[in-house]
XYZ file of C-alpha atoms in Angstrom:
446
model
C 96.275 222.734 -58.285
C 97.052 221.979 -54.648
C 93.416 221.251 -53.823
C 93.070 218.926 -56.794
C 96.266 216.995 -55.854
C 95.091 216.403 -52.279
C 91.703 215.275 -53.444
C 93.201 212.666 -55.781
C 95.684 211.472 -53.183
C 92.931 210.686 -50.667
C 90.925 208.722 -53.226
C 87.692 210.547 -52.430
C 88.139 210.924 -48.655
C 86.895 214.069 -46.920
C 89.597 216.803 -46.875
C 91.141 217.200 -43.436
C 90.173 213.700 -42.297
C 92.482 210.642 -42.275
C 92.225 208.410 -45.331
C 90.221 205.287 -44.584
C 92.119 202.027 -45.073
C 90.246 199.392 -47.065
C 88.708 196.651 -44.935
C 91.153 193.880 -44.042
C 90.411 190.878 -46.285
C 90.015 187.484 -44.668
C 91.911 184.412 -45.756
C 88.686 183.213 -47.370
C 88.516 186.484 -49.350
C 92.045 185.895 -50.603
C 91.221 182.322 -51.628
C 88.207 183.555 -53.609
C 90.400 186.103 -55.366
C 92.993 183.573 -56.527
C 90.838 180.561 -57.427
C 88.360 179.721 -60.146
C 85.084 178.728 -58.562
C 84.496 177.283 -55.116
C 87.314 175.018 -53.854
C 86.394 171.346 -53.471
C 88.497 171.117 -50.320
C 87.751 172.813 -46.992
C 89.967 175.806 -46.187
C 89.894 177.396 -42.741
C 92.109 180.011 -41.128
C 93.273 181.587 -37.903
C 90.995 184.596 -38.520
C 87.886 182.423 -38.321
C 87.098 182.560 -42.031
C 86.371 179.419 -44.035
C 85.551 178.383 -47.557
C 84.785 175.128 -49.323
C 82.435 172.215 -48.534
C 81.922 171.655 -44.820
C 81.822 167.893 -45.378
C 85.015 167.710 -47.462
C 87.283 164.858 -46.427
C 90.420 166.943 -46.981
C 91.054 170.313 -45.385
C 93.717 173.014 -45.255
C 94.094 175.223 -42.212
C 96.182 178.411 -42.311
C 97.318 178.430 -38.697
C 98.780 181.929 -38.359
C 99.816 185.133 -40.107
C 103.272 183.790 -40.952
C 101.651 180.946 -42.873
C 99.646 183.470 -44.877
C 102.793 185.509 -45.553
C 104.624 182.408 -46.815
C 101.834 181.747 -49.299
C 101.529 185.377 -50.415
C 105.249 186.016 -50.870
C 105.947 182.856 -52.879
C 102.713 182.137 -54.752
C 102.268 178.555 -55.881
C 103.755 175.401 -54.484
C 106.904 176.911 -52.907
C 104.975 179.208 -50.568
C 102.546 176.468 -49.572
C 105.443 174.069 -49.031
C 107.240 176.567 -46.807
C 104.143 177.074 -44.697
C 103.526 173.326 -44.482
C 107.110 172.437 -43.542
C 107.130 175.181 -40.895
C 103.858 173.923 -39.416
C 101.942 177.070 -40.384
C 99.743 175.262 -42.938
C 98.011 172.153 -41.651
C 96.671 169.455 -43.940
C 93.713 167.709 -42.358
C 92.310 164.311 -43.246
C 95.655 162.646 -44.093
C 98.750 161.474 -42.237
C 101.723 163.840 -42.659
C 103.833 160.849 -43.673
C 101.596 160.284 -46.694
C 99.621 163.344 -47.856
C 99.024 161.708 -51.271
C 95.217 161.862 -51.117
C 95.309 165.547 -50.193
C 97.610 166.336 -53.105
C 95.458 164.294 -55.464
C 92.332 166.213 -54.474
C 94.115 169.574 -54.511
C 95.301 168.890 -58.063
C 91.704 169.011 -59.268
C 89.878 170.731 -56.425
C 91.817 173.991 -56.171
C 92.156 175.791 -59.498
C 94.442 178.785 -59.009
C 94.341 181.970 -61.088
C 95.999 185.373 -61.040
C 93.708 188.085 -59.681
C 93.085 191.186 -61.784
C 95.580 193.996 -61.053
C 92.975 196.181 -59.368
C 91.742 193.292 -57.238
C 95.290 192.407 -56.244
C 96.033 196.014 -55.285
C 92.943 196.210 -53.072
C 93.928 192.988 -51.306
C 97.469 194.183 -50.681
C 96.332 197.584 -49.418
C 93.850 195.892 -47.099
C 96.421 193.441 -45.758
C 99.209 195.994 -45.518
C 102.356 196.112 -47.625
C 104.336 194.611 -44.758
C 102.625 191.315 -45.541
C 104.708 191.136 -48.711
C 107.947 190.960 -46.724
C 108.839 187.260 -46.969
C 109.489 185.438 -43.686
C 112.731 183.509 -43.386
C 112.299 180.099 -45.033
C 112.372 176.922 -42.940
C 115.881 175.579 -42.189
C 115.283 172.562 -44.452
C 115.340 174.809 -47.527
C 118.484 175.001 -49.658
C 119.711 178.411 -50.731
C 118.496 179.652 -54.139
C 120.438 178.837 -57.286
C 122.051 182.297 -57.512
C 123.625 181.782 -54.079
C 124.703 178.244 -54.936
C 126.573 179.757 -57.864
C 128.932 181.365 -55.330
C 130.127 177.829 -54.513
C 131.014 177.126 -58.140
C 129.500 176.538 -61.537
C 126.489 174.258 -61.787
C 127.685 170.630 -61.619
C 131.258 171.507 -60.726
C 132.596 168.839 -58.361
C 132.350 170.940 -55.208
C 128.835 172.171 -55.939
C 127.669 168.646 -56.835
C 129.094 167.350 -53.564
C 127.153 170.006 -51.630
C 123.919 169.139 -53.449
C 124.375 165.431 -52.746
C 125.124 166.162 -49.084
C 121.896 168.194 -48.778
C 119.752 165.263 -49.857
C 121.551 162.019 -49.112
C 123.302 162.760 -45.827
C 120.077 163.327 -43.888
C 120.530 160.262 -41.666
C 121.280 156.648 -42.522
C 118.909 155.526 -39.784
C 116.137 157.642 -41.314
C 116.720 156.038 -44.712
C 116.687 152.555 -43.155
C 113.198 153.226 -41.811
C 111.843 154.762 -45.024
C 113.510 152.591 -47.672
C 113.312 149.292 -45.822
C 115.906 146.505 -45.548
C 117.133 146.835 -49.161
C 118.294 150.442 -48.529
C 117.491 151.056 -52.179
C 116.511 154.593 -53.145
C 115.567 154.021 -56.777
C 112.562 152.729 -58.704
C 111.717 149.075 -58.037
C 110.303 146.627 -60.588
C 106.983 144.960 -59.749
C 105.994 141.705 -61.384
C 102.549 142.394 -59.915
C 101.055 144.932 -57.539
C 101.068 142.250 -54.819
C 104.883 142.179 -54.709
C 106.396 143.561 -51.540
C 108.750 146.508 -51.852
C 111.681 144.226 -51.018
C 110.687 141.710 -53.698
C 110.318 144.501 -56.241
C 113.738 145.949 -55.448
C 115.335 142.517 -55.857
C 113.431 142.202 -59.163
C 114.951 145.499 -60.298
C 118.474 144.409 -59.494
C 117.897 141.107 -61.286
C 116.534 143.003 -64.300
C 119.629 145.222 -64.395
C 121.939 142.235 -63.940
C 120.144 140.360 -66.711
C 120.366 143.263 -69.136
C 124.070 143.564 -68.371
C 124.512 139.784 -68.770
C 126.485 139.578 -65.520
C 128.461 136.382 -64.924
C 130.831 135.164 -62.186
C 134.247 136.754 -62.398
C 133.169 139.785 -64.411
C 133.815 143.326 -63.202
C 130.976 145.798 -62.635
C 131.233 149.538 -62.011
C 128.129 151.043 -60.380
C 128.252 154.861 -60.475
C 126.122 156.774 -57.982
C 125.794 153.513 -56.059
C 123.925 154.855 -53.044
C 124.071 152.411 -50.131
C 125.534 149.729 -52.359
C 122.383 147.783 -53.194
C 123.379 146.891 -56.760
C 126.991 146.259 -55.779
C 126.021 143.817 -53.028
C 123.336 142.123 -55.133
C 125.690 141.613 -58.075
C 128.416 140.185 -55.844
C 126.106 137.972 -53.779
C 123.798 136.652 -56.515
C 126.062 136.692 -59.599
C 129.603 136.306 -58.272
C 130.627 139.605 -59.858
C 133.539 141.730 -58.652
C 131.747 145.028 -58.143
C 132.933 148.547 -57.380
C 130.475 151.276 -56.395
C 131.214 155.014 -56.167
C 129.123 157.696 -54.455
C 129.556 161.359 -53.511
C 127.898 160.777 -50.122
C 130.304 159.955 -47.280
C 127.485 158.537 -45.166
C 126.308 156.271 -47.964
C 129.815 154.991 -48.615
C 130.425 154.249 -44.934
C 127.090 152.433 -44.548
C 127.578 150.464 -47.773
C 131.113 149.310 -46.948
C 129.991 148.203 -43.484
C 127.114 146.239 -45.052
C 129.551 144.585 -47.479
C 131.694 143.425 -44.564
C 128.660 142.231 -42.557
C 127.508 140.133 -45.504
C 130.947 138.625 -46.063
C 131.280 140.144 -49.537
C 134.540 142.005 -49.018
C 136.407 139.729 -51.428
C 134.045 140.726 -54.261
C 132.523 144.128 -53.495
C 133.731 147.597 -52.553
C 132.128 151.067 -52.271
C 134.267 154.208 -52.360
C 133.439 157.834 -51.551
C 134.304 159.140 -54.999
C 133.028 161.341 -57.816
C 132.192 159.276 -60.912
C 134.661 161.474 -62.817
C 137.416 160.099 -60.598
C 136.445 156.427 -60.884
C 139.390 154.236 -61.887
C 140.121 153.988 -65.579
C 140.100 150.220 -65.501
C 138.262 148.167 -68.051
C 134.933 146.882 -66.720
C 132.660 144.296 -68.312
C 129.593 146.336 -67.371
C 128.614 149.736 -65.988
C 125.342 150.489 -64.205
C 124.090 153.991 -63.501
C 120.915 153.773 -61.423
C 119.515 157.155 -60.429
C 122.621 159.276 -61.019
C 121.907 160.954 -64.364
C 119.350 163.295 -62.733
C 122.279 164.975 -60.923
C 124.629 165.297 -63.908
C 123.175 168.235 -65.840
C 122.154 168.081 -69.493
C 125.169 169.991 -70.790
C 127.410 167.398 -69.147
C 125.804 164.383 -70.850
C 128.475 164.098 -73.579
C 131.319 164.038 -71.075
C 129.380 161.788 -68.701
C 128.566 159.056 -71.202
C 132.037 159.245 -72.713
C 133.486 158.736 -69.237
C 131.343 155.642 -68.747
C 132.271 154.329 -72.179
C 135.972 154.785 -71.428
C 135.617 152.442 -68.464
C 134.097 149.590 -70.492
C 135.827 146.814 -72.345
C 134.951 146.462 -76.055
C 131.601 144.668 -76.151
C 130.813 145.779 -72.613
C 127.326 146.922 -71.639
C 125.921 150.061 -70.031
C 122.571 150.223 -68.226
C 121.381 153.783 -67.538
C 118.308 154.112 -65.288
C 116.911 157.558 -64.508
C 113.874 159.809 -64.112
C 112.905 161.688 -67.272
C 110.547 164.396 -68.447
C 107.349 163.300 -70.151
C 108.125 165.599 -73.102
C 110.795 167.971 -74.392
C 108.692 171.111 -73.967
C 108.643 171.215 -70.164
C 111.552 172.756 -68.280
C 114.550 170.538 -67.657
C 114.874 172.103 -64.206
C 112.764 170.798 -61.313
C 109.949 172.804 -59.788
C 110.745 175.218 -56.988
C 109.914 172.848 -54.123
C 112.058 170.003 -55.484
C 114.959 172.371 -56.232
C 114.942 173.998 -52.782
C 114.028 171.043 -50.573
C 114.939 167.812 -52.345
C 117.347 167.841 -55.316
C 119.234 171.140 -55.626
C 120.561 171.574 -59.166
C 118.743 168.483 -60.446
C 117.863 168.383 -64.151
C 115.677 166.011 -66.156
C 115.816 165.213 -69.868
C 113.184 163.714 -72.144
C 113.984 160.077 -73.016
C 114.825 160.944 -76.607
C 117.495 163.369 -75.409
C 119.031 160.640 -73.282
C 118.999 158.079 -76.079
C 120.661 160.615 -78.384
C 123.316 161.426 -75.793
C 124.115 157.737 -75.275
C 124.188 157.195 -79.032
C 126.414 160.219 -79.663
C 128.930 158.986 -77.076
C 129.649 156.099 -79.494
C 127.460 153.557 -77.742
C 125.074 151.357 -79.675
C 121.620 151.579 -78.066
C 120.109 148.096 -77.845
C 116.983 148.482 -75.718
C 114.892 151.063 -73.862
C 111.843 150.788 -71.602
C 109.691 152.962 -69.381
C 109.023 151.927 -65.742
C 106.874 154.967 -64.895
C 104.103 153.171 -62.998
C 106.643 151.068 -61.131
C 108.018 154.238 -59.569
C 104.548 155.280 -58.416
C 104.222 151.918 -56.637
C 107.726 152.294 -55.167
C 106.930 155.731 -53.747
C 103.680 154.459 -52.241
C 105.740 151.830 -50.423
C 108.165 154.416 -49.088
C 105.281 156.581 -47.858
C 103.811 153.559 -46.052
C 107.148 152.979 -44.349
C 107.322 156.627 -43.285
C 103.829 156.440 -41.788
C 104.665 153.196 -39.984
C 107.831 154.679 -38.463
C 106.615 158.276 -38.191
C 107.434 158.911 -34.538
C 110.898 157.364 -34.884
C 111.590 159.337 -38.065
C 110.537 162.619 -36.442
C 112.774 161.842 -33.468
C 115.664 161.136 -35.860
C 115.486 164.107 -38.245
C 112.885 166.521 -36.846
C 109.270 167.235 -37.732
C 110.038 169.673 -40.563
C 112.324 167.267 -42.416
C 109.885 164.398 -41.958
C 107.154 166.608 -43.458
C 109.416 167.426 -46.430
C 109.842 163.739 -47.165
C 106.185 162.859 -46.846
C 105.256 165.726 -49.158
C 108.026 165.027 -51.670
C 107.331 161.307 -52.008
C 103.555 161.680 -52.204
C 103.857 164.482 -54.751
C 106.296 162.466 -56.849
C 103.960 159.479 -56.791
C 101.159 161.661 -58.123
C 103.449 163.066 -60.837
C 104.370 159.575 -62.044
C 100.736 158.493 -62.035
C 99.721 161.555 -64.033
C 102.540 160.971 -66.560
C 104.219 164.254 -65.684
C 107.527 162.418 -65.184
C 108.741 158.979 -66.238
C 111.497 156.457 -65.498
C 113.526 155.047 -68.368
C 116.150 152.322 -68.609
C 118.501 152.440 -71.601
C 120.710 149.465 -72.443
C 123.696 150.085 -74.708
C 126.878 148.333 -75.800
C 130.399 149.502 -76.511
C 130.420 148.205 -80.066
C 133.814 147.950 -81.759
C 134.788 149.770 -84.950
C 134.291 146.458 -86.743
C 130.683 146.292 -85.570
C 131.146 143.634 -82.873
C 128.829 144.306 -79.934
C 128.605 140.911 -78.201
C 124.854 141.527 -78.034
C 122.812 138.523 -79.282
C 120.224 138.521 -82.048
C 117.489 138.631 -79.423
C 117.659 139.830 -75.786
C 119.363 137.322 -73.488
C 117.585 138.591 -70.383
C 114.101 138.050 -68.990
C 111.713 140.941 -68.627
């Protein structure tokens, strides 16, 4: 019995001699084990191994063992993102401020698969089990959802404030360089692909103002107002008395200073405030541009009721937000977006949003999809990041600048591939007698 046990435990090795460790696999061996067919991009590594076409325009280089450990301990996009943000995975052939072309080619040129259990075991034994101990993530990464729960329930006020701080309080100067003079961090509206980013953002604000039928003297509430772009535009171009609220202290401070610089203090104001604490005054119109993604699906009923309660009878709501392309995909963002960009963000399919607006006693009047407009917007932001790359790195650090280049380029690709969309929903607070103030045909210009 003893002899048999020893023989099996050495997997065929000669009794009395040390068990031979399997040969150490190269990075190229690992790539072969987890991909279908030969990659269409060039992959090289610190151990001298390489795989993929030598003349490929796009290349990945695993710079060190930590980079390999990142990828192995968080398979998929999170591990690769960690290695890239840390500088342990280099993307060659593109600028780090706009890795769009690399992501586009990787989407079709690197088909991942799970290795067979026996194959996976041989790889792990050859590498050593210590390789499966995950390195500490880069400092730009938010804590996982289970640790965020210690700060409160998902979408409680304190936890929402922390999530907003993670993303929006990076640096106002950084956002000025990336977003451009409009300081607008939402989808623009392009009349043609030749429009500048600034023209397209002004088009978007005019589209929102037109749908809301804004007129001089009316009152507008803009929830999740960011740096006050809609508030300032409505006051300056339409003579509207506008109030914006945001959970970001840095946004509120920048926006209020911009209002004073532009001489709009008699019409416009931005407050550091949760939308749930916005004044219960009666507004002629409410705009929500890019806030719903942070609300959480289970909070939609309360959210839209809160907006309705702030409207006069006949008032209009314009809700503008990113959506899922269908109801079957997860409402939660992928791991990279959740850890590095929008902690606790959630997306709904457009039908879910329309139903939520409808069930909050609004009358839905119009809906449209601006999906391709967001792809063009993101391309513009990536161009700005490339143009100001050295200044942006000096402002926020190389790792954070890499996060933004990766996030914006990846989002552009997702909009182009119809994996996510951008929908505007226009609704009215129709009275019990059926009076909506909405005309027989739209009174705004597309």
